[in-house]
mmCIF file of C-alpha atoms and ligand atoms in Angstrom:
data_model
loop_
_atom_site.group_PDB
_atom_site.id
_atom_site.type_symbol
_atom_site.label_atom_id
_atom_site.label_comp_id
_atom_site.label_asym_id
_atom_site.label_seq_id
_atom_site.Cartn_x
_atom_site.Cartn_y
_atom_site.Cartn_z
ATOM 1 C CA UNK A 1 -5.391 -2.555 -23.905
ATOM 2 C CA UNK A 2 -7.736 -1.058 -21.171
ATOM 3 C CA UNK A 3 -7.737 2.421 -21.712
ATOM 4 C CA UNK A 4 -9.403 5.715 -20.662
ATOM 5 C CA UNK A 5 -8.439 9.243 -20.526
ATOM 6 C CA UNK A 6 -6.657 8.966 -17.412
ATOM 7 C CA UNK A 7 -5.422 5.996 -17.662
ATOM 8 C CA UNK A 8 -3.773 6.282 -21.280
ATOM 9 C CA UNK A 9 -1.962 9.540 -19.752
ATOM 10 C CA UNK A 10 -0.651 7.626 -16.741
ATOM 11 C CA UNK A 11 0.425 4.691 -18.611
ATOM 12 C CA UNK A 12 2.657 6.660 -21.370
ATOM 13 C CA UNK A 13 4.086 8.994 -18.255
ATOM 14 C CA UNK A 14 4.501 5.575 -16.135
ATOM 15 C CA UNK A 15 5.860 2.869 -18.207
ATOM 16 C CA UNK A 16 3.431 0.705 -16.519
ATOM 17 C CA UNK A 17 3.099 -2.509 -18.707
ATOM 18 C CA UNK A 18 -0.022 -2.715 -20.986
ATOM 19 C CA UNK A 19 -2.506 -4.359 -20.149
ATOM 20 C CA UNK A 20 -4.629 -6.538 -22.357
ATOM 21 C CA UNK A 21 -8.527 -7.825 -21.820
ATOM 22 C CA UNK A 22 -10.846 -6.972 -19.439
ATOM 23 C CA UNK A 23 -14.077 -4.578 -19.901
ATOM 24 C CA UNK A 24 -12.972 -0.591 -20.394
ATOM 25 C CA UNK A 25 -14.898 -0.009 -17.915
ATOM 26 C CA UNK A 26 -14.000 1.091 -14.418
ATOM 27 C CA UNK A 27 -15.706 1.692 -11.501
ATOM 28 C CA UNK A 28 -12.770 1.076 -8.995
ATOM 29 C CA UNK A 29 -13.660 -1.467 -5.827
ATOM 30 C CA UNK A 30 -16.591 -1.185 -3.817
ATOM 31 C CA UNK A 31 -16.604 -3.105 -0.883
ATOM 32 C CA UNK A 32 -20.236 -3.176 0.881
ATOM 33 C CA UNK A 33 -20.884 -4.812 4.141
ATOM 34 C CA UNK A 34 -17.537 -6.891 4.806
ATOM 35 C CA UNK A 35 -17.217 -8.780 8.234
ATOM 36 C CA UNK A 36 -14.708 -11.547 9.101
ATOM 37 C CA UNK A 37 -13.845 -13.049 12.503
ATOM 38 C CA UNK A 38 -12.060 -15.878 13.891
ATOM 39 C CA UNK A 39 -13.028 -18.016 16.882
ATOM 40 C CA UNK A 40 -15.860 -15.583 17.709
ATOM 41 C CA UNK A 41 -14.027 -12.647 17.987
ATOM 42 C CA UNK A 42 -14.895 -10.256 15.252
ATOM 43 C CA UNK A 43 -11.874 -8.112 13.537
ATOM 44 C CA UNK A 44 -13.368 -6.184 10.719
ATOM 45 C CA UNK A 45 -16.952 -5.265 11.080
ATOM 46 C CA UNK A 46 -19.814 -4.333 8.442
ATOM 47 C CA UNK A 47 -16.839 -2.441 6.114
ATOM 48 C CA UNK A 48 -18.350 -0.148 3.943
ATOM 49 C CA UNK A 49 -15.971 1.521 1.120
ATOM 50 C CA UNK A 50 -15.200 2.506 -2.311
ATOM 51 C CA UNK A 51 -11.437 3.068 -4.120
ATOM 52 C CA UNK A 52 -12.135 5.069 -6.751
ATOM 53 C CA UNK A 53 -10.754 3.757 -9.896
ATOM 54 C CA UNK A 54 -7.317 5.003 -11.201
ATOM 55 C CA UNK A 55 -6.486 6.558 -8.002
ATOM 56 C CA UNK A 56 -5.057 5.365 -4.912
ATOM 57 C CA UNK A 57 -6.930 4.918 -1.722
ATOM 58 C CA UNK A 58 -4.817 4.712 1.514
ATOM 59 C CA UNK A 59 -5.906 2.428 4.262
ATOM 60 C CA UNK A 60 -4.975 3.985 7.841
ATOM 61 C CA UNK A 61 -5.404 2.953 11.303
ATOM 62 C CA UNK A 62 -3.399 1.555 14.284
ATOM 63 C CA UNK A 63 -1.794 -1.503 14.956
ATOM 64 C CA UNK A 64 -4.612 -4.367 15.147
ATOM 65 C CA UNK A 65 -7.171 -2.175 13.910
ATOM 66 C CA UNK A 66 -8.004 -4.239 10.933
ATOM 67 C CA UNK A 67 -6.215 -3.528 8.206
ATOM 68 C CA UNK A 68 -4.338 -6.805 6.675
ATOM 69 C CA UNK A 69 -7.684 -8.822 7.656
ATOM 70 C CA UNK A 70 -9.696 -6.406 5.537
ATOM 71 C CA UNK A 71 -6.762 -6.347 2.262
ATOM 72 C CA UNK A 72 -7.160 -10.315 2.746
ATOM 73 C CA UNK A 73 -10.767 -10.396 2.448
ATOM 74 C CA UNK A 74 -11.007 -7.875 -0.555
ATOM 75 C CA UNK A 75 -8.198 -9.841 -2.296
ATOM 76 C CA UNK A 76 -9.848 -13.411 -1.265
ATOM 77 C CA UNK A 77 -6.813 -14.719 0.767
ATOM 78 C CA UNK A 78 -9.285 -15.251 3.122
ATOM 79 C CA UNK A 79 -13.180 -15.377 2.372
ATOM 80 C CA UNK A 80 -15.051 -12.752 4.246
ATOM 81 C CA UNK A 81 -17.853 -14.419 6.829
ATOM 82 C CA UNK A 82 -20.194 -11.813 4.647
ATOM 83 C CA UNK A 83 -20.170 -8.877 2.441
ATOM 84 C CA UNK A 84 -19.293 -8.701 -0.788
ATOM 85 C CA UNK A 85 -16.440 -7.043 -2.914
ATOM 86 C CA UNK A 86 -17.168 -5.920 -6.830
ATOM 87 C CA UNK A 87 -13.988 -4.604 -8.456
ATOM 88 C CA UNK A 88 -15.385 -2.327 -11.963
ATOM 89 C CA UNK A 89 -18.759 -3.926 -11.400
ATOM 90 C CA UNK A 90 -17.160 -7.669 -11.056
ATOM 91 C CA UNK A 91 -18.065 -9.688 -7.874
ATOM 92 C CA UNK A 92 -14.865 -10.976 -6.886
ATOM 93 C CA UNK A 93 -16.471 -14.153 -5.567
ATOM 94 C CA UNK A 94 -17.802 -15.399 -8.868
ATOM 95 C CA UNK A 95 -14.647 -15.298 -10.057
ATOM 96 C CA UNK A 96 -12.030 -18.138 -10.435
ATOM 97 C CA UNK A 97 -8.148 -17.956 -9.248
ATOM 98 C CA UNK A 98 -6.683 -17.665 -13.002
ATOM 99 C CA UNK A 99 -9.638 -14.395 -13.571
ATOM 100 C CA UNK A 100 -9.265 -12.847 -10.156
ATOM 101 C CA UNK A 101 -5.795 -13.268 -10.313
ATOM 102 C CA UNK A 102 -5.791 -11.083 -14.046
ATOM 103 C CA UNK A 103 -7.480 -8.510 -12.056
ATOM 104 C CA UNK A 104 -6.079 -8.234 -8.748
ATOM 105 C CA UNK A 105 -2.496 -8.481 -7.814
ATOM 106 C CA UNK A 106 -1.676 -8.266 -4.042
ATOM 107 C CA UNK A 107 1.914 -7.760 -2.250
ATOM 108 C CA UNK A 108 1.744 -8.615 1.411
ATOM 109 C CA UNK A 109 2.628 -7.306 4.555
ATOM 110 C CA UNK A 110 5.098 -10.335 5.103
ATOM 111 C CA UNK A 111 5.211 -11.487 1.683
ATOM 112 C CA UNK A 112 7.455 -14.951 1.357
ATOM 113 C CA UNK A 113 8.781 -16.516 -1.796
ATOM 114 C CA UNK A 114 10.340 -19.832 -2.000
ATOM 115 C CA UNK A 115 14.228 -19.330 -1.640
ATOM 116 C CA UNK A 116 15.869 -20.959 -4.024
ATOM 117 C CA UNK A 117 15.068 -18.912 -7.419
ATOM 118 C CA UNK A 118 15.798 -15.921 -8.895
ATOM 119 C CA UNK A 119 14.910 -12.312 -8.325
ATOM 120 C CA UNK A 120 13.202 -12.485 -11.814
ATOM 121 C CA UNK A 121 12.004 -15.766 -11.581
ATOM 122 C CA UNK A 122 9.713 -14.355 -8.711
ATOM 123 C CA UNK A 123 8.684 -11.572 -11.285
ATOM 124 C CA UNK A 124 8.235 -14.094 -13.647
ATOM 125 C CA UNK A 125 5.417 -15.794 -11.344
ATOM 126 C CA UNK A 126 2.990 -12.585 -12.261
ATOM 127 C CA UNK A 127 2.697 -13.921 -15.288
ATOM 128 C CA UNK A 128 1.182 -17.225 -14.383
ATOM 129 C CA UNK A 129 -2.275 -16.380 -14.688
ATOM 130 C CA UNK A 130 -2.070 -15.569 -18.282
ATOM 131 C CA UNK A 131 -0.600 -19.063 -19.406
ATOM 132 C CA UNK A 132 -1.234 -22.385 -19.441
ATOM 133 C CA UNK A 133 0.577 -25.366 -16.494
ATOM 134 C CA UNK A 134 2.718 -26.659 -19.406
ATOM 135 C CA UNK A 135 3.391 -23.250 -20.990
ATOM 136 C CA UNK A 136 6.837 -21.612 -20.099
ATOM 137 C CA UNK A 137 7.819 -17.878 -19.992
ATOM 138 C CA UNK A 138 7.618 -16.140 -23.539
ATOM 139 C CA UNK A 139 9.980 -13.838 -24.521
ATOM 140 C CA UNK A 140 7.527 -11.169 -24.002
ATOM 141 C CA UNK A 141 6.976 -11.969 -20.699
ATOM 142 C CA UNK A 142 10.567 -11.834 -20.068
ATOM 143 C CA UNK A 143 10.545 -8.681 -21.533
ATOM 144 C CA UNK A 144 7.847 -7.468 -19.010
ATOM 145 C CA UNK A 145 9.390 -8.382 -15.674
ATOM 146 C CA UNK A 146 13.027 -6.850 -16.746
ATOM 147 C CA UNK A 147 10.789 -3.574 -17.709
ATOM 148 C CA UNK A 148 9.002 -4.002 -14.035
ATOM 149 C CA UNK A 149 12.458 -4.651 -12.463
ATOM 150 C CA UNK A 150 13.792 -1.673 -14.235
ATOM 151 C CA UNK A 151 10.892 0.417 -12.921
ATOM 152 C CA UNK A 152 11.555 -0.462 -9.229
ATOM 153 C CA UNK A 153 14.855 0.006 -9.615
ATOM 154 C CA UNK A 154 16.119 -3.381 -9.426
ATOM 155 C CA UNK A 155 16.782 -4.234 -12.967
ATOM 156 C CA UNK A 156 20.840 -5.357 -12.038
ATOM 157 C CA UNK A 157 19.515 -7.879 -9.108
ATOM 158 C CA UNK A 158 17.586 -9.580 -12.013
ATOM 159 C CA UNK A 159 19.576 -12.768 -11.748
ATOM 160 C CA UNK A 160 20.291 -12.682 -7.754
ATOM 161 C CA UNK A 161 18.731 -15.459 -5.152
ATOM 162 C CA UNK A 162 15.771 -14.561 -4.005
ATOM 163 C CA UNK A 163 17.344 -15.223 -0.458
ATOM 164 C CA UNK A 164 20.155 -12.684 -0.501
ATOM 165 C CA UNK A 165 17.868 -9.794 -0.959
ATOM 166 C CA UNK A 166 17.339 -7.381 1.820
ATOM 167 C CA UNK A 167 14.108 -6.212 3.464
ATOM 168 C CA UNK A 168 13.499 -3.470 1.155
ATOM 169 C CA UNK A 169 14.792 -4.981 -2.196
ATOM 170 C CA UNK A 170 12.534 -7.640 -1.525
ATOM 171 C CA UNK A 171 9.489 -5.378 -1.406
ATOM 172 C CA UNK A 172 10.198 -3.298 -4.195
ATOM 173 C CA UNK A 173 10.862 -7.054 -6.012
ATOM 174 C CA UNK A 174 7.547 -7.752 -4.860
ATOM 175 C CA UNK A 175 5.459 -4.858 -6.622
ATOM 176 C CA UNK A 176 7.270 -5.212 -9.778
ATOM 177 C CA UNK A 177 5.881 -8.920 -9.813
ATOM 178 C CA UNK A 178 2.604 -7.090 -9.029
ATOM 179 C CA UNK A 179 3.110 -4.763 -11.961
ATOM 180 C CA UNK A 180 3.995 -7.771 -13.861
ATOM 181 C CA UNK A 181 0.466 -9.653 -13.214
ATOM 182 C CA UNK A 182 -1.041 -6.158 -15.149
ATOM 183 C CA UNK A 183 -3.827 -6.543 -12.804
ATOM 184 C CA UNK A 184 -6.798 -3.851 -13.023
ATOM 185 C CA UNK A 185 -6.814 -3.594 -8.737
ATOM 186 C CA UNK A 186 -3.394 -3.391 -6.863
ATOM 187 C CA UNK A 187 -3.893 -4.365 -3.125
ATOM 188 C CA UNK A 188 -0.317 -2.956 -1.009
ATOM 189 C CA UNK A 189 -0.113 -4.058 2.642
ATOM 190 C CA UNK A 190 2.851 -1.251 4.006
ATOM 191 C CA UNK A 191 4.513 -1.288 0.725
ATOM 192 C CA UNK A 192 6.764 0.917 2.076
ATOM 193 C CA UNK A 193 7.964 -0.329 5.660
ATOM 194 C CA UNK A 194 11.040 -1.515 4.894
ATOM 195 C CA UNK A 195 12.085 1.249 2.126
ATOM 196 C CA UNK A 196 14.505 4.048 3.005
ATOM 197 C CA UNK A 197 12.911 7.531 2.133
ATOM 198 C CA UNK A 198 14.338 7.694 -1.453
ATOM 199 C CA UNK A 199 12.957 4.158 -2.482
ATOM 200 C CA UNK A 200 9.542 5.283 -0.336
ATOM 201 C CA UNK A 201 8.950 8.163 -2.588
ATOM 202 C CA UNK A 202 9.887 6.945 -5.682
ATOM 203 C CA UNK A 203 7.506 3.472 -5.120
ATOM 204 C CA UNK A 204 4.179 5.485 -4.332
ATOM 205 C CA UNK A 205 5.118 7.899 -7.225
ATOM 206 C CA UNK A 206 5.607 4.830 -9.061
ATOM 207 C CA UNK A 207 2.316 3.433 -8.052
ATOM 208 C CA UNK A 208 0.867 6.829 -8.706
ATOM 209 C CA UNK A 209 1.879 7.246 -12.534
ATOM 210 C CA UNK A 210 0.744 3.571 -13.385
ATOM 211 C CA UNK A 211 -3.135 4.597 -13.309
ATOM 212 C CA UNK A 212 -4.231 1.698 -11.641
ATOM 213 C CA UNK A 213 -6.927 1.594 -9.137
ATOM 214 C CA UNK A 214 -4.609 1.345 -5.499
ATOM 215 C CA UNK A 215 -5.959 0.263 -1.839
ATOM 216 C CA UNK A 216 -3.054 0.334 0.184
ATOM 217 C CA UNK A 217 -2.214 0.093 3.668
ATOM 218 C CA UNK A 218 -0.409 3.060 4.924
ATOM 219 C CA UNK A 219 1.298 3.637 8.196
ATOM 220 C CA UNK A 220 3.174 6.730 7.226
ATOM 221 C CA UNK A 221 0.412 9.503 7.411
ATOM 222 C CA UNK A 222 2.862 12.320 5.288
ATOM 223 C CA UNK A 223 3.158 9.620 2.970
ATOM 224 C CA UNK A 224 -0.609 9.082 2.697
ATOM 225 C CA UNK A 225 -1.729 12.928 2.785
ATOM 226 C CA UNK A 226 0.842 12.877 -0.267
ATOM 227 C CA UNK A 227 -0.001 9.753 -2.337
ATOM 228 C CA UNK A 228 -3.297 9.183 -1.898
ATOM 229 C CA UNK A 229 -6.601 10.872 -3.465
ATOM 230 C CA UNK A 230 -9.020 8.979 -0.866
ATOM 231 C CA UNK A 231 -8.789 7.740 2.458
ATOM 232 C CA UNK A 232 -10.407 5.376 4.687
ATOM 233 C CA UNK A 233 -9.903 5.234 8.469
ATOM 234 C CA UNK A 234 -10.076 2.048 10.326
ATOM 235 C CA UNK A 235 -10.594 1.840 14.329
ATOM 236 C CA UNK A 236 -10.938 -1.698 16.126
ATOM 237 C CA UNK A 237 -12.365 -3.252 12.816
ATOM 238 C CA UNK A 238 -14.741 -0.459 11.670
ATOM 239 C CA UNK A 239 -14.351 2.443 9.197
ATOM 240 C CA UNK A 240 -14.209 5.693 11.509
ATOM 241 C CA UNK A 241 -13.252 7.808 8.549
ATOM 242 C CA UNK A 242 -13.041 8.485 4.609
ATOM 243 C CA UNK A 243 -12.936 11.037 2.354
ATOM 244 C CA UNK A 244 -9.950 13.398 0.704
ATOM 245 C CA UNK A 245 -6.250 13.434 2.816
ATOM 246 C CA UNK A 246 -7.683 16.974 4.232
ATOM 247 C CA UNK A 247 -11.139 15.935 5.088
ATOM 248 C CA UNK A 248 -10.204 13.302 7.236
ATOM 249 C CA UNK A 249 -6.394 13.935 8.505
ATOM 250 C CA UNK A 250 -7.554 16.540 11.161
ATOM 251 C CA UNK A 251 -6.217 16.659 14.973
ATOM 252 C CA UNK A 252 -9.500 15.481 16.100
ATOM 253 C CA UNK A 253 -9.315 12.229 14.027
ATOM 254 C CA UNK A 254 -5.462 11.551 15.055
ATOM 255 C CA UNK A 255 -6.322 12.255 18.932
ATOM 256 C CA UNK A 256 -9.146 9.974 18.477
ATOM 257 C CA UNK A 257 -7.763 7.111 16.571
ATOM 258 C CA UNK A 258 -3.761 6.847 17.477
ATOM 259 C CA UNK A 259 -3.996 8.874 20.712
ATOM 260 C CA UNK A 260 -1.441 11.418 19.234
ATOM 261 C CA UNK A 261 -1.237 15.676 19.548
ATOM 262 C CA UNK A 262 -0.608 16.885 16.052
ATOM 263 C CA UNK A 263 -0.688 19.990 14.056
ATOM 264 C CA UNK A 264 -2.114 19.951 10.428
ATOM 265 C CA UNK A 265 -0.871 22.175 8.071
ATOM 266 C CA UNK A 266 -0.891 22.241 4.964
ATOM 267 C CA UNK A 267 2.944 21.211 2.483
ATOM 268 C CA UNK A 268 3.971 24.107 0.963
ATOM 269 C CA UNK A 269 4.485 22.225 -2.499
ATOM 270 C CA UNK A 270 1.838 19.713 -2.614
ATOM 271 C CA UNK A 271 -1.023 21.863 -0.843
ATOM 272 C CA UNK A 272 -1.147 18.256 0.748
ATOM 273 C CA UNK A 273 -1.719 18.185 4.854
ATOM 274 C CA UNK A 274 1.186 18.291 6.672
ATOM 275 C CA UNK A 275 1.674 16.631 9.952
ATOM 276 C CA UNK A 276 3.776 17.289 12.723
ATOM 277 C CA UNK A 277 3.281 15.072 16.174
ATOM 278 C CA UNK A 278 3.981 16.405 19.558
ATOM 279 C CA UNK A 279 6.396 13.983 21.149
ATOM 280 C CA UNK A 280 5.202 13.080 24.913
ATOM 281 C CA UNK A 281 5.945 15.570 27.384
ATOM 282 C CA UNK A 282 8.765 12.903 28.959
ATOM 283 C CA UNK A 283 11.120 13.673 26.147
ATOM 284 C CA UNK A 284 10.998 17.337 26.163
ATOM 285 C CA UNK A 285 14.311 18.903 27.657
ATOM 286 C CA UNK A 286 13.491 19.627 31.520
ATOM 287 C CA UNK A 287 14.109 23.793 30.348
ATOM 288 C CA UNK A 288 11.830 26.420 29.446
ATOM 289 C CA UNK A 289 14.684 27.283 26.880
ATOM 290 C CA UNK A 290 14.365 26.093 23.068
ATOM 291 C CA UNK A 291 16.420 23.169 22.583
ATOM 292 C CA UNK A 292 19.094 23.705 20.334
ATOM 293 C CA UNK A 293 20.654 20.936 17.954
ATOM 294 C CA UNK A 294 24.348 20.562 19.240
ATOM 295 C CA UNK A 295 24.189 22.551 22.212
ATOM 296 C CA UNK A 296 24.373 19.299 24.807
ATOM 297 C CA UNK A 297 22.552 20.530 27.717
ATOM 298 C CA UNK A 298 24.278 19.607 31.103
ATOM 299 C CA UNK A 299 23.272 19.929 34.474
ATOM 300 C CA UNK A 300 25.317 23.334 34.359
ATOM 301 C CA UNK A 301 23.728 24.986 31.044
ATOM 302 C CA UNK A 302 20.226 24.389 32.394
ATOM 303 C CA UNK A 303 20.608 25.835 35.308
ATOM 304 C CA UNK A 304 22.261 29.101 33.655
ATOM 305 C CA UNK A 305 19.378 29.062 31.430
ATOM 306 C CA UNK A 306 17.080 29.016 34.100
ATOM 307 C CA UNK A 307 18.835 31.659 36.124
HETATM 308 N N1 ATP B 401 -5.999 -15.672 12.604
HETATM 309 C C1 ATP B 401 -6.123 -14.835 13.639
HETATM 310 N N2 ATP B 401 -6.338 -15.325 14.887
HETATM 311 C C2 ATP B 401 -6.487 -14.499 15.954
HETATM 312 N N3 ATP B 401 -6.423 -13.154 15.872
HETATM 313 C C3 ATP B 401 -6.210 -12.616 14.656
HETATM 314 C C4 ATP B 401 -6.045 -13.420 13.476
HETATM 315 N N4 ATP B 401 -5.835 -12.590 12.440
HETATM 316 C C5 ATP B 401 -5.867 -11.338 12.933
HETATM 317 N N5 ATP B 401 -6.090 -11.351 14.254
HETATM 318 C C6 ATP B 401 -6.170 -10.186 15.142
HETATM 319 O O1 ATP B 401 -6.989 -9.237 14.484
HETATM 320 C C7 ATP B 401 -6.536 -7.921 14.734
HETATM 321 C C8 ATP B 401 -6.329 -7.206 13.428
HETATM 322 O O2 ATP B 401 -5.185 -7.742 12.800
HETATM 323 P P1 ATP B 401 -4.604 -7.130 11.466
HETATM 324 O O3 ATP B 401 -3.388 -7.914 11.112
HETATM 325 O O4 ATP B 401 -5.683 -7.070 10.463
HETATM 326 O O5 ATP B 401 -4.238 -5.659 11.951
HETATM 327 P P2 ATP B 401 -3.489 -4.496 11.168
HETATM 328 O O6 ATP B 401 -4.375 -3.298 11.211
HETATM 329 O O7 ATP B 401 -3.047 -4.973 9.842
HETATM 330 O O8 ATP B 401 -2.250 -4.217 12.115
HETATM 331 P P3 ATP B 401 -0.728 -3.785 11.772
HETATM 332 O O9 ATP B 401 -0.764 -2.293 11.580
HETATM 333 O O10 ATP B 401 0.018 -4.157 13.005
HETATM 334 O O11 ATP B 401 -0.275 -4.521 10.546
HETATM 335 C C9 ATP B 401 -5.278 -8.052 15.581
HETATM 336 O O12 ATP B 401 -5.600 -7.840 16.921
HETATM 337 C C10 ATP B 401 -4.842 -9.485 15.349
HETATM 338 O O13 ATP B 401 -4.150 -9.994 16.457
HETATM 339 MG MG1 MG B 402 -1.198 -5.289 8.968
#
């Protein structure tokens, strides 16, 4: 089993599979100079990062800015034009499918599966990597996806179609497969879109307690400030930003990148920043007077309140 400090610690508070092979050493993913582009147009442009190891970086910007190009190239969906990616001092290029895939387990923004097999079945398929095309599942790998399943909270779906699943049962499906792979890198494009608050917080603590090294694309910034020890910015294909949730989640930042008014304070549990967004001025009751939740305003009660 890999193992340091931090990672023994998160594993025995996480449940997180263990995890046997590769070098104890970890550097995290350092991703130097990282451009690809289709038909001329560029989309992600000279990318220059690091995800610590152990931790989990979140991967921020707006719609189109970059980010599921750039968790494609770093998880060699797609090859980068140039640049390259080491993960704990490995050049992911030099490696083959069956060894990148031992390290690196990605779920994707729109991640498919082929419909007709079951929920663990498609947990099942994170083992592949570790066996051979005539080998079938061992009873220890069956014992590993019903622990993932259990983790996500889907242990009772184990023997549903894949098809029946909803949006968010198939994502949290989808990481324990991840989980299942007992990859050194996780690579999460919006883990979290389709999950209702409960599931949202309980899959990044999830991710949190399992020690691995996390990039992860984010597009809930509360959820980021909370989850994630490093951040990295992008805007129109280049990094405009990186560093801790409160060096770079400041009103300057969000005015510049999403064109949004916001106040930055600070969660009075987590010491995390909080945000709070002013809505545009168009949906702001037409009344000097606070707005007050079931109090319907009609024409009559604004006009009181103005008189
Ligand atoms: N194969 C492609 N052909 C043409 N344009 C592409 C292709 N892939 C990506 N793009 C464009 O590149 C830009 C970045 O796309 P990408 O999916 O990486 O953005 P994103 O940051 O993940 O956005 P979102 O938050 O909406 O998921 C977009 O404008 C997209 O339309
Ligand atoms: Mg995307």
């Amino acid at each position: 089993m890999t193992s340091t400090p931090h990672d023994a610690g998160s594993r025995d508070a996480g449940h997180t599979p263990a995890r046997a092979g590769h070098s104890p050493i970890r550097h995290g993913l350092d991703v130097h100079d990282v451009s690809w582009s289709v038909k001329g147009t560029v989309i992600v442009d000279g990318i220059e990062l690091t995800a610590p190891a152990t931790k989990i970086t979140g991967l921020l910007g707006p719609n189109g800015s970059g980010k599921t190009t750039l968790l494609r190239a770093v998880a060699r969906l797609a090859a980068p034009d140039r640049g390259v990616v080491h993960l704990d001092g490995v050049d992911l290029a030099r490696l083959r499918r069956r060894d990148l895939a031992q390290r690196l387990a990605v779920v994707e923004q729109h991640a498919g599966t082929d419909h007709d097999v079951t929920v663990l079945d498609v947990v099942l398929l994170g083992r592949t990597p570790y066996r051979s095309a005539l080998q079938g599942d061992s009873s220890d790998d069956r014992a590993l996806a019903r622990q993932a399943l259990a983790q996500v909270d889907m242990l009772d779906f184990a023997e549903r179609r894949w098809s029946t699943l909803s949006g968010g049962e198939k994502q949290r499906v989808h990481l324990a497969r991840a989980f299942t792979q007992q990859p050194a890198l996780l690579v999460l494009d919006e883990p979290t879109n389709h999950l209702d608050i409960a599931h949202a917080l309980s899959l990044m603590s999830l991710v949190r307690r399992s020690g691995l090294t996390t990039f992860a694309a984010l597009h809930d910034l509360n959820l980021a400030a909370t989850f994630c020890d490093h951040l990295v910015v992008l805007d129109r294909g280049r990094v405009r930003a990186s560093g801790t949730p409160h060096e770079v989640l400041t009103p300057q930042l969000l005015r510049d990148v999403y064109e949004v008014d916001a106040d930055v304070g600070v969660h009075p549990r987590t010491g995390r920043p909080l945000l709070t967004f002013h809505p545009p001025d168009e949906v702001l009751p037409d009344t000097a007077e606070p707005w007050i939740p079931g109090a319907s305003a009609t024409p009559e009660t604004v006009a009181r309140g103005r008189s």
